mmCIF file of C-alpha atoms and ligand atoms in Angstrom:
data_model
loop_
_atom_site.group_PDB
_atom_site.id
_atom_site.type_symbol
_atom_site.label_atom_id
_atom_site.label_comp_id
_atom_site.label_asym_id
_atom_site.label_seq_id
_atom_site.Cartn_x
_atom_site.Cartn_y
_atom_site.Cartn_z
ATOM 1 C CA MET A 1 29.204 10.194 -3.380
ATOM 2 C CA VAL A 2 28.579 9.199 0.006
ATOM 3 C CA HIS A 3 24.849 7.099 0.184
ATOM 4 C CA ILE A 4 22.390 7.154 2.974
ATOM 5 C CA ASN A 5 23.286 3.622 4.267
ATOM 6 C CA ASN A 6 19.230 2.002 3.880
ATOM 7 C CA THR A 7 20.422 -1.188 6.918
ATOM 8 C CA ALA A 8 21.770 1.834 8.962
ATOM 9 C CA ILE A 9 17.967 3.333 9.751
ATOM 10 C CA SER A 10 16.726 1.548 12.498
ATOM 11 C CA ASN A 11 13.106 1.442 12.439
ATOM 12 C CA TRP A 12 13.448 3.634 15.184
ATOM 13 C CA LEU A 13 10.125 6.316 15.188
ATOM 14 C CA ASP A 14 7.772 2.060 15.178
ATOM 15 C CA SER A 15 9.173 2.237 18.463
ATOM 16 C CA ILE A 16 7.219 5.420 19.214
ATOM 17 C CA CYS A 17 4.383 4.294 17.281
ATOM 18 C CA ASN A 18 3.243 4.083 13.848
ATOM 19 C CA PRO A 19 1.963 5.767 11.828
ATOM 20 C CA LEU A 20 3.253 8.298 14.681
ATOM 21 C CA LEU A 21 1.728 11.892 15.192
ATOM 22 C CA ILE A 22 4.660 14.628 16.902
ATOM 23 C CA SER A 23 2.079 17.651 17.504
ATOM 24 C CA GLY A 24 2.258 20.876 19.554
ATOM 25 C CA PRO A 25 2.978 24.154 19.294
ATOM 26 C CA CYS A 26 4.786 26.005 16.047
ATOM 27 C CA SER A 27 6.900 28.090 19.682
ATOM 28 C CA ALA A 28 7.135 27.108 22.857
ATOM 29 C CA GLU A 29 6.238 30.588 24.309
ATOM 30 C CA SER A 30 6.071 30.294 27.964
ATOM 31 C CA ARG A 31 5.620 27.705 30.812
ATOM 32 C CA GLU A 32 2.218 27.350 30.908
ATOM 33 C CA GLN A 33 1.504 27.172 27.161
ATOM 34 C CA LEU A 34 3.214 23.795 26.656
ATOM 35 C CA LEU A 35 2.639 22.554 29.790
ATOM 36 C CA GLY A 36 -0.579 23.124 28.980
ATOM 37 C CA THR A 37 -1.139 22.405 25.511
ATOM 38 C CA ALA A 38 0.937 18.557 26.289
ATOM 39 C CA SER A 39 -1.314 17.706 28.945
ATOM 40 C CA SER A 40 -4.869 18.185 26.774
ATOM 41 C CA LEU A 41 -2.844 16.205 24.053
ATOM 42 C CA VAL A 42 -1.141 13.511 26.215
ATOM 43 C CA GLU A 43 -5.260 12.893 27.241
ATOM 44 C CA THR A 44 -5.936 12.498 23.912
ATOM 45 C CA GLY A 45 -3.399 9.209 24.026
ATOM 46 C CA LEU A 46 -2.585 9.601 20.435
ATOM 47 C CA VAL A 47 0.627 11.739 20.063
ATOM 48 C CA SER A 48 3.836 10.028 20.042
ATOM 49 C CA ALA A 49 5.343 13.417 20.826
ATOM 50 C CA PHE A 50 5.742 16.258 22.000
ATOM 51 C CA ARG A 51 6.593 19.406 19.166
ATOM 52 C CA ALA A 52 7.962 22.896 20.089
ATOM 53 C CA GLY A 53 10.179 25.738 18.339
ATOM 54 C CA ILE A 54 13.043 27.202 20.657
ATOM 55 C CA TRP A 55 14.515 29.490 18.138
ATOM 56 C CA LYS A 56 12.357 31.217 15.608
ATOM 57 C CA PRO A 57 13.115 30.878 11.727
ATOM 58 C CA ARG A 58 11.284 33.845 11.232
ATOM 59 C CA THR A 59 11.490 35.783 7.423
ATOM 60 C CA ARG A 60 10.644 39.015 8.544
ATOM 61 C CA LEU A 61 12.770 41.138 11.950
ATOM 62 C CA HIS A 62 10.090 41.605 14.974
ATOM 63 C CA SER A 63 9.195 38.867 14.937
ATOM 64 C CA PHE A 64 9.019 36.774 17.821
ATOM 65 C CA GLU A 65 11.999 34.826 17.930
ATOM 66 C CA GLY A 66 11.927 31.950 20.854
ATOM 67 C CA HIS A 67 12.512 32.359 24.208
ATOM 68 C CA GLY A 68 16.678 29.320 23.597
ATOM 69 C CA GLU A 69 17.399 27.819 26.305
ATOM 70 C CA LYS A 70 14.630 29.037 29.294
ATOM 71 C CA ALA A 71 12.455 27.543 26.314
ATOM 72 C CA LEU A 72 14.470 24.124 26.894
ATOM 73 C CA SER A 73 13.951 23.661 30.869
ATOM 74 C CA TRP A 74 10.622 23.931 29.825
ATOM 75 C CA MET A 75 10.648 20.566 27.288
ATOM 76 C CA LYS A 76 12.233 18.819 30.450
ATOM 77 C CA GLU A 77 9.890 20.019 32.880
ATOM 78 C CA VAL A 78 7.433 18.712 30.104
ATOM 79 C CA LYS A 79 8.692 15.503 28.870
ATOM 80 C CA GLU A 80 8.953 14.558 32.649
ATOM 81 C CA LYS A 81 4.972 15.311 33.816
ATOM 82 C CA THR A 82 3.578 13.851 30.513
ATOM 83 C CA GLY A 83 6.003 11.439 29.650
ATOM 84 C CA LEU A 84 6.303 12.604 26.212
ATOM 85 C CA PRO A 85 9.647 12.492 24.164
ATOM 86 C CA VAL A 86 10.359 15.948 22.614
ATOM 87 C CA ALA A 87 11.409 17.561 19.815
ATOM 88 C CA VAL A 88 13.104 20.855 18.829
ATOM 89 C CA GLU A 89 14.096 22.066 15.495
ATOM 90 C CA VAL A 90 17.875 23.070 15.503
ATOM 91 C CA ALA A 91 20.097 25.741 13.073
ATOM 92 C CA HIS A 92 23.379 25.808 14.713
ATOM 93 C CA PRO A 93 25.951 23.751 16.717
ATOM 94 C CA GLY A 94 25.380 25.378 20.181
ATOM 95 C CA HIS A 95 21.909 24.911 20.052
ATOM 96 C CA VAL A 96 22.209 21.025 19.220
ATOM 97 C CA GLU A 97 24.444 21.230 22.426
ATOM 98 C CA LEU A 98 21.631 22.725 24.074
ATOM 99 C CA CYS A 99 20.048 19.822 22.996
ATOM 100 C CA LEU A 100 21.996 17.823 24.420
ATOM 101 C CA LYS A 101 22.023 18.716 27.914
ATOM 102 C CA TYR A 102 18.561 19.090 28.687
ATOM 103 C CA ASP A 103 17.811 15.371 27.726
ATOM 104 C CA ILE A 104 15.980 16.423 24.435
ATOM 105 C CA ASP A 105 14.640 12.914 22.772
ATOM 106 C CA ILE A 106 14.493 13.726 19.345
ATOM 107 C CA ILE A 107 16.591 17.461 17.264
ATOM 108 C CA TRP A 108 15.292 18.504 13.889
ATOM 109 C CA ILE A 109 16.678 21.204 10.522
ATOM 110 C CA GLY A 110 14.147 22.948 9.796
ATOM 111 C CA ALA A 111 13.439 24.163 5.662
ATOM 112 C CA ARG A 112 15.872 26.933 5.344
ATOM 113 C CA SER A 113 19.056 25.295 7.639
ATOM 114 C CA VAL A 114 18.398 22.469 4.877
ATOM 115 C CA ALA A 115 18.401 24.601 2.104
ATOM 116 C CA ASN A 116 22.093 25.611 3.223
ATOM 117 C CA PRO A 117 24.880 22.813 2.864
ATOM 118 C CA PHE A 118 27.171 24.986 5.114
ATOM 119 C CA SER A 119 24.446 24.947 8.255
ATOM 120 C CA ILE A 120 23.995 20.939 7.248
ATOM 121 C CA GLN A 121 27.703 20.059 7.604
ATOM 122 C CA GLU A 122 28.180 22.840 10.854
ATOM 123 C CA LEU A 123 25.500 20.456 12.364
ATOM 124 C CA ALA A 124 27.143 17.385 11.484
ATOM 125 C CA GLU A 125 29.965 18.141 13.008
ATOM 126 C CA ALA A 126 27.811 18.749 15.889
ATOM 127 C CA LEU A 127 25.919 16.172 15.742
ATOM 128 C CA THR A 128 28.839 12.865 15.441
ATOM 129 C CA GLY A 129 29.664 10.569 18.149
ATOM 130 C CA THR A 130 25.568 11.557 19.429
ATOM 131 C CA SER A 131 23.169 9.182 19.044
ATOM 132 C CA ILE A 132 20.222 11.609 19.116
ATOM 133 C CA PRO A 133 17.896 10.731 16.323
ATOM 134 C CA VAL A 134 17.515 13.945 13.658
ATOM 135 C CA MET A 135 14.724 15.105 11.418
ATOM 136 C CA ILE A 136 15.134 16.335 7.973
ATOM 137 C CA LYS A 137 12.730 18.915 6.597
ATOM 138 C CA ASN A 138 12.853 19.383 2.758
ATOM 139 C CA PRO A 139 14.342 22.706 1.670
ATOM 140 C CA VAL A 140 12.022 24.819 1.111
ATOM 141 C CA ASN A 141 13.265 25.358 -2.539
ATOM 142 C CA PRO A 142 11.544 22.481 -4.636
ATOM 143 C CA ASP A 143 15.260 20.722 -5.015
ATOM 144 C CA LEU A 144 15.277 17.275 -4.259
ATOM 145 C CA GLN A 145 18.747 16.644 -3.885
ATOM 146 C CA LEU A 146 18.609 19.374 -1.968
ATOM 147 C CA TRP A 147 17.543 17.548 0.759
ATOM 148 C CA ILE A 148 19.345 13.938 -0.287
ATOM 149 C CA GLY A 149 22.095 15.319 0.233
ATOM 150 C CA ALA A 150 21.518 16.650 3.498
ATOM 151 C CA LEU A 151 19.966 13.511 4.645
ATOM 152 C CA GLU A 152 23.155 12.034 3.800
ATOM 153 C CA ARG A 153 25.569 14.705 5.027
ATOM 154 C CA ILE A 154 24.129 14.241 8.629
ATOM 155 C CA ASN A 155 23.584 9.910 8.004
ATOM 156 C CA ARG A 156 27.204 10.093 7.125
ATOM 157 C CA ALA A 157 28.058 11.609 10.740
ATOM 158 C CA GLY A 158 27.506 8.278 13.035
ATOM 159 C CA THR A 159 23.466 9.060 12.712
ATOM 160 C CA ASP A 160 21.451 6.567 12.093
ATOM 161 C CA LYS A 161 17.855 7.101 13.508
ATOM 162 C CA LEU A 162 16.875 9.395 10.684
ATOM 163 C CA ALA A 163 13.151 10.145 9.379
ATOM 164 C CA ALA A 164 12.562 12.382 7.693
ATOM 165 C CA ILE A 165 9.431 15.367 7.209
ATOM 166 C CA HIS A 166 8.217 16.935 4.288
ATOM 167 C CA ARG A 167 6.842 20.342 4.795
ATOM 168 C CA GLY A 168 5.518 21.764 1.313
ATOM 169 C CA PHE A 169 7.617 23.795 -0.764
ATOM 170 C CA ASN A 170 8.309 27.624 -2.260
ATOM 171 C CA THR A 171 6.619 27.650 -5.889
ATOM 172 C CA TRP A 172 6.657 30.562 -8.295
ATOM 173 C CA GLY A 173 2.717 31.811 -8.348
ATOM 174 C CA LYS A 174 -0.290 31.633 -5.685
ATOM 175 C CA ASN A 175 -1.978 28.775 -5.082
ATOM 176 C CA GLN A 176 -4.088 27.202 -1.848
ATOM 177 C CA TYR A 177 -0.654 25.967 -0.421
ATOM 178 C CA ARG A 178 1.304 28.161 2.151
ATOM 179 C CA ASN A 179 4.779 25.556 0.873
ATOM 180 C CA THR A 180 3.235 23.199 -2.325
ATOM 181 C CA PRO A 181 3.060 19.783 -1.807
ATOM 182 C CA LEU A 182 5.101 18.707 -4.381
ATOM 183 C CA TRP A 183 4.335 14.824 -3.639
ATOM 184 C CA GLU A 184 6.694 13.192 -6.426
ATOM 185 C CA ILE A 185 9.634 15.127 -4.166
ATOM 186 C CA PRO A 186 8.884 12.631 -1.276
ATOM 187 C CA ILE A 187 7.733 9.519 -3.503
ATOM 188 C CA GLU A 188 10.849 9.988 -5.072
ATOM 189 C CA LEU A 189 12.550 10.083 -1.692
ATOM 190 C CA LYS A 190 10.802 7.201 -1.036
ATOM 191 C CA ARG A 191 11.253 4.885 -3.556
ATOM 192 C CA LEU A 192 15.299 6.395 -3.873
ATOM 193 C CA PHE A 193 15.713 5.182 0.120
ATOM 194 C CA PRO A 194 12.426 1.934 1.327
ATOM 195 C CA LYS A 195 13.983 2.699 4.795
ATOM 196 C CA LEU A 196 14.164 6.085 5.470
ATOM 197 C CA PRO A 197 10.369 7.102 7.679
ATOM 198 C CA VAL A 198 9.010 10.363 5.495
ATOM 199 C CA ILE A 199 7.018 12.782 7.975
ATOM 200 C CA CYS A 200 4.101 14.535 6.803
ATOM 201 C CA ASP A 201 3.622 17.519 7.907
ATOM 202 C CA PRO A 202 0.083 19.073 6.893
ATOM 203 C CA SER A 203 0.909 22.111 8.650
ATOM 204 C CA HIS A 204 3.468 24.075 6.625
ATOM 205 C CA ILE A 205 2.035 22.990 3.497
ATOM 206 C CA CYS A 206 -0.831 24.129 4.339
ATOM 207 C CA GLY A 207 -0.680 27.775 6.744
ATOM 208 C CA ASN A 208 -4.296 27.289 6.686
ATOM 209 C CA ARG A 209 -6.840 25.210 9.795
ATOM 210 C CA ALA A 210 -9.265 24.371 7.695
ATOM 211 C CA MET A 211 -6.487 21.962 4.975
ATOM 212 C CA ILE A 212 -4.901 20.279 7.096
ATOM 213 C CA GLU A 213 -7.041 16.722 7.645
ATOM 214 C CA LYS A 214 -7.270 16.496 3.512
ATOM 215 C CA VAL A 215 -3.863 16.982 3.666
ATOM 216 C CA ALA A 216 -2.845 14.750 6.456
ATOM 217 C CA GLN A 217 -5.280 12.138 4.223
ATOM 218 C CA TYR A 218 -3.817 12.893 1.148
ATOM 219 C CA ALA A 219 -0.394 11.630 2.838
ATOM 220 C CA LEU A 220 -0.790 8.275 5.215
ATOM 221 C CA ASP A 221 -2.905 7.172 1.689
ATOM 222 C CA LEU A 222 0.906 7.710 0.409
ATOM 223 C CA ASN A 223 1.743 5.569 3.021
ATOM 224 C CA MET A 224 3.923 8.075 4.601
ATOM 225 C CA ASP A 225 5.241 7.248 8.227
ATOM 226 C CA GLY A 226 4.316 9.688 10.154
ATOM 227 C CA LEU A 227 1.980 13.156 10.287
ATOM 228 C CA MET A 228 3.607 15.805 12.222
ATOM 229 C CA ILE A 229 1.018 19.130 13.331
ATOM 230 C CA GLU A 230 1.381 21.345 14.498
ATOM 231 C CA SER A 231 -1.326 22.272 18.347
ATOM 232 C CA HIS A 232 -1.527 25.515 20.915
ATOM 233 C CA ILE A 233 -3.598 25.785 23.726
ATOM 234 C CA ASN A 234 -5.165 28.698 21.705
ATOM 235 C CA PRO A 235 -5.029 28.460 18.552
ATOM 236 C CA GLU A 236 -6.552 32.524 17.943
ATOM 237 C CA LYS A 237 -2.941 34.005 20.342
ATOM 238 C CA ALA A 238 -0.487 31.858 19.074
ATOM 239 C CA LEU A 239 3.230 34.126 18.679
ATOM 240 C CA SER A 240 4.014 32.177 15.186
ATOM 241 C CA ASP A 241 1.766 30.664 12.870
ATOM 242 C CA LYS A 242 -1.167 31.363 14.008
ATOM 243 C CA ASN A 243 -3.595 30.151 11.304
ATOM 244 C CA GLN A 244 -2.669 26.551 10.445
ATOM 245 C CA GLN A 245 -1.978 25.719 14.184
ATOM 246 C CA ILE A 246 -4.991 23.337 16.369
ATOM 247 C CA THR A 247 -6.206 22.986 19.093
ATOM 248 C CA PRO A 248 -5.851 19.218 21.383
ATOM 249 C CA THR A 249 -9.595 19.062 21.334
ATOM 250 C CA LYS A 250 -9.591 19.636 17.218
ATOM 251 C CA LEU A 251 -6.299 17.384 16.923
ATOM 252 C CA LYS A 252 -8.685 14.814 18.282
ATOM 253 C CA LYS A 253 -11.193 15.231 16.022
ATOM 254 C CA ILE A 254 -9.342 15.719 12.156
ATOM 255 C CA ILE A 255 -7.155 12.293 13.282
ATOM 256 C CA ALA A 256 -10.424 10.354 14.068
ATOM 257 C CA LYS A 257 -11.457 10.818 10.775
ATOM 258 C CA LEU A 258 -8.116 10.268 9.096
ATOM 259 C CA GLN A 259 -8.702 5.909 7.270
ATOM 260 C CA ILE A 260 -5.248 4.564 8.032
ATOM 261 C CA ARG A 261 -5.034 2.348 4.719
ATOM 262 C CA LYS A 262 -3.524 -0.225 4.883
ATOM 263 C CA ALA A 263 0.634 -0.755 2.788
ATOM 264 C CA GLU A 264 -0.353 -2.957 -0.288
ATOM 265 C CA SER A 265 1.622 -6.158 0.994
ATOM 266 C CA PHE A 266 -1.751 -6.999 3.011
ATOM 267 C CA ILE A 267 -3.969 -5.814 0.407
ATOM 268 C CA LYS A 268 -4.125 -10.164 0.006
ATOM 269 C CA GLU A 269 -7.783 -10.749 -1.456
ATOM 270 C CA THR A 270 -7.706 -7.287 -3.613
ATOM 271 C CA THR A 271 -4.757 -7.750 -5.204
ATOM 272 C CA ASP A 272 -5.893 -10.072 -8.179
ATOM 273 C CA THR A 273 -8.357 -7.150 -8.871
ATOM 274 C CA LEU A 274 -5.147 -4.565 -7.976
ATOM 275 C CA GLU A 275 -2.325 -6.557 -10.841
ATOM 276 C CA GLU A 276 -6.663 -6.100 -13.567
ATOM 277 C CA LEU A 277 -5.977 -2.503 -13.518
ATOM 278 C CA ARG A 278 -2.478 -2.049 -12.738
ATOM 279 C CA LYS A 279 -2.533 -3.579 -16.833
ATOM 280 C CA LYS A 280 -5.349 -1.450 -17.623
ATOM 281 C CA ILE A 281 -2.952 1.759 -16.667
ATOM 282 C CA ASP A 282 -0.171 0.602 -18.162
ATOM 283 C CA VAL A 283 -2.299 0.395 -21.419
ATOM 284 C CA ALA A 284 -3.346 3.838 -20.750
ATOM 285 C CA ASP A 285 -0.988 5.946 -20.017
ATOM 286 C CA TYR A 286 0.650 3.419 -23.392
ATOM 287 C CA LYS A 287 -2.092 5.491 -25.158
ATOM 288 C CA ILE A 288 -0.757 9.016 -23.465
ATOM 289 C CA LEU A 289 2.371 8.168 -24.843
ATOM 290 C CA GLU A 290 1.799 7.004 -28.633
ATOM 291 C CA ALA A 291 -0.028 10.758 -27.958
ATOM 292 C CA LEU A 292 2.312 12.252 -27.270
ATOM 293 C CA ALA A 293 3.949 11.119 -30.092
ATOM 294 C CA GLU A 294 1.778 11.805 -32.632
ATOM 295 C CA ARG A 295 1.280 16.050 -31.585
ATOM 296 C CA MET A 296 5.309 16.804 -31.034
ATOM 297 C CA ASN A 297 5.284 15.369 -35.024
ATOM 298 C CA VAL A 298 2.791 17.153 -35.964
ATOM 299 C CA VAL A 299 4.828 20.488 -34.183
ATOM 300 C CA LYS A 300 7.898 19.927 -36.060
ATOM 301 C CA ASN A 301 5.490 20.600 -39.149
ATOM 302 C CA ILE A 302 4.228 22.787 -38.440
ATOM 303 C CA GLY A 303 8.148 24.013 -37.007
ATOM 304 C CA TYR A 304 9.098 23.476 -40.214
ATOM 305 C CA LEU A 305 6.030 25.521 -41.756
ATOM 306 C CA LYS A 306 6.710 29.026 -39.601
ATOM 307 C CA LYS A 307 9.969 29.076 -40.000
ATOM 308 C CA ASP A 308 9.151 29.052 -43.914
ATOM 309 C CA ASN A 309 7.091 31.358 -43.713
ATOM 310 C CA LYS A 310 9.170 33.714 -40.922
ATOM 311 C CA ILE A 311 6.377 33.413 -37.972
ATOM 312 C CA THR A 312 6.696 33.912 -34.989
ATOM 313 C CA ILE A 313 7.097 30.680 -32.617
ATOM 314 C CA LEU A 314 3.933 31.901 -30.425
ATOM 315 C CA GLN A 315 0.559 32.528 -30.988
ATOM 316 C CA ILE A 316 -1.145 33.379 -28.381
ATOM 317 C CA LYS A 317 -5.030 34.078 -29.973
ATOM 318 C CA ARG A 318 -3.991 30.500 -30.983
ATOM 319 C CA TRP A 319 -3.016 28.812 -27.455
ATOM 320 C CA ASN A 320 -5.788 30.413 -25.132
ATOM 321 C CA ASN A 321 -7.784 28.989 -27.895
ATOM 322 C CA ILE A 322 -6.442 26.183 -27.256
ATOM 323 C CA ILE A 323 -6.223 26.301 -23.343
ATOM 324 C CA HIS A 324 -10.129 27.312 -22.916
ATOM 325 C CA ASN A 325 -10.510 24.979 -25.629
ATOM 326 C CA ARG A 326 -8.726 21.810 -23.272
ATOM 327 C CA LYS A 327 -10.116 22.414 -20.280
ATOM 328 C CA GLU A 328 -13.586 22.494 -21.210
ATOM 329 C CA THR A 329 -13.962 19.018 -22.647
ATOM 330 C CA GLY A 330 -11.187 18.170 -20.235
ATOM 331 C CA LEU A 331 -13.812 18.966 -17.490
ATOM 332 C CA LYS A 332 -16.556 18.177 -18.942
ATOM 333 C CA LEU A 333 -14.120 14.256 -19.532
ATOM 334 C CA GLY A 334 -13.698 14.653 -15.010
ATOM 335 C CA LEU A 335 -10.342 16.255 -14.539
ATOM 336 C CA ASP A 336 -8.879 18.929 -12.569
ATOM 337 C CA LYS A 337 -8.707 21.674 -13.299
ATOM 338 C CA GLU A 338 -5.617 22.655 -11.888
ATOM 339 C CA PHE A 339 -4.151 19.256 -13.463
ATOM 340 C CA LEU A 340 -5.726 20.594 -17.469
ATOM 341 C CA SER A 341 -3.712 24.534 -16.653
ATOM 342 C CA GLU A 342 -0.026 22.098 -16.213
ATOM 343 C CA LEU A 343 -0.051 19.535 -18.558
ATOM 344 C CA LEU A 344 -0.439 21.531 -21.006
ATOM 345 C CA ASN A 345 1.267 24.063 -19.681
ATOM 346 C CA LEU A 346 4.228 21.387 -20.200
ATOM 347 C CA ILE A 347 2.812 20.583 -23.562
ATOM 348 C CA HIS A 348 2.977 23.917 -24.333
ATOM 349 C CA LYS A 349 6.618 24.013 -22.853
ATOM 350 C CA GLU A 350 7.785 21.446 -24.816
ATOM 351 C CA ALA A 351 5.930 22.409 -27.824
ATOM 352 C CA ILE A 352 8.288 25.711 -28.475
ATOM 353 C CA THR A 353 11.358 23.891 -26.603
ATOM 354 C CA VAL A 354 10.945 21.795 -29.966
ATOM 355 C CA GLN A 355 10.134 24.442 -32.816
ATOM 356 C CA LYS A 356 12.817 26.297 -31.110
ATOM 357 C CA LYS A 357 14.758 23.865 -31.762
ATOM 358 C CA LEU A 358 13.994 23.818 -35.407
ATOM 359 C CA MET A 359 14.085 26.974 -35.921
ATOM 360 C CA ASN A 360 17.807 27.103 -34.909
ATOM 361 C CA ASN A 361 18.737 23.933 -36.475
ATOM 362 C CA ASN A 362 19.294 24.339 -40.337
ATOM 363 C CA GLU A 363 17.282 21.510 -40.782
HETATM 364 C C1 LIG B 1 8.379 24.626 12.053
HETATM 365 O O1 LIG B 1 8.111 23.572 12.261
HETATM 366 O O2 LIG B 1 7.022 26.055 13.160
HETATM 367 C C2 LIG B 1 8.953 25.153 11.416
HETATM 368 C C3 LIG B 1 9.011 26.635 10.952
HETATM 369 O O3 LIG B 1 9.641 24.840 10.373
HETATM 370 P P1 LIG B 1 9.997 25.082 8.277
HETATM 371 O O4 LIG B 1 11.215 24.390 9.077
HETATM 372 O O5 LIG B 1 9.118 23.979 7.737
HETATM 373 O O6 LIG B 1 9.162 26.804 7.665
HETATM 374 MN MN1 LIG B 2 5.799 27.087 12.729
#
């Protein structure tokens, strides 16, 4: 198995800025839109690189699919006029070739392409022998291995200027996000590859303007290495992702409000308190695990009783009561409603699994 070579991933992002802010429109719609957006972004003094989609992977037919090669020449002009490095999404080898031809500084691979190892392999081959930095978005489906696999393939092709972009995942059911963040996935990626820069894309996570600040702050609190935020000179007129794009002025306001907290190695004066609190967490976790184990034992005993009396595993009425009652208690204790739902469902799922196992075993 090929692994991402941690030591080979140079801190190329630091050479641009830290934390990094990449901004620009979802799509390159016209020369004027690109130059207008880019010059306003430069005026904010906050942006380290300019992004725009040239080829747009769209869910439905008849949506704006990008201007292709023509827009690459606009990107080149943006770069010459503003001095900002420019970033573009690529989805197949022809795109890579054109980006190199037009001196694009950074390329990224979109969530839909990352979900397909065939596309990634083709891109890896096209990238062999080049030194262009590559950012890899998480795949649309919540599969860390698929994300790592894409990073590995591109890394094996010789690319060591790599970054991952967390843009959220397609999950079942509706929630407040366009793409559910599932923060545990990028956190695990960071744990496995500590030197790999991980950038958060709040725009595609939120799908709306209102939540961008909150998600961006959360990403910074998790020590993400930068942000990619979509910005459009006139968001109301945007041809793609209209609801989530913000003006450069709004971007400036959001960034000004964000708190950049220091990584823990820098918080010397609070280390002791941190240690104390961590000990408390250890004790609390132990209590939670003990309580869970105790609950599962009772679940087993109930399972035997149900088995002996030929009663079904799932008793909807009882379960509804539990949900209602536990939620009420949890809310009173200050726990979050969504968190409680997820936790209770997980516990219930495990209880059913435990009982199913013992019903089907001749224990
Ligand atoms: C984009 O960055 O505009 C885009 C298409 O993103 P994703 O691949 O995350 O959907
Ligand atoms: Mn977009």
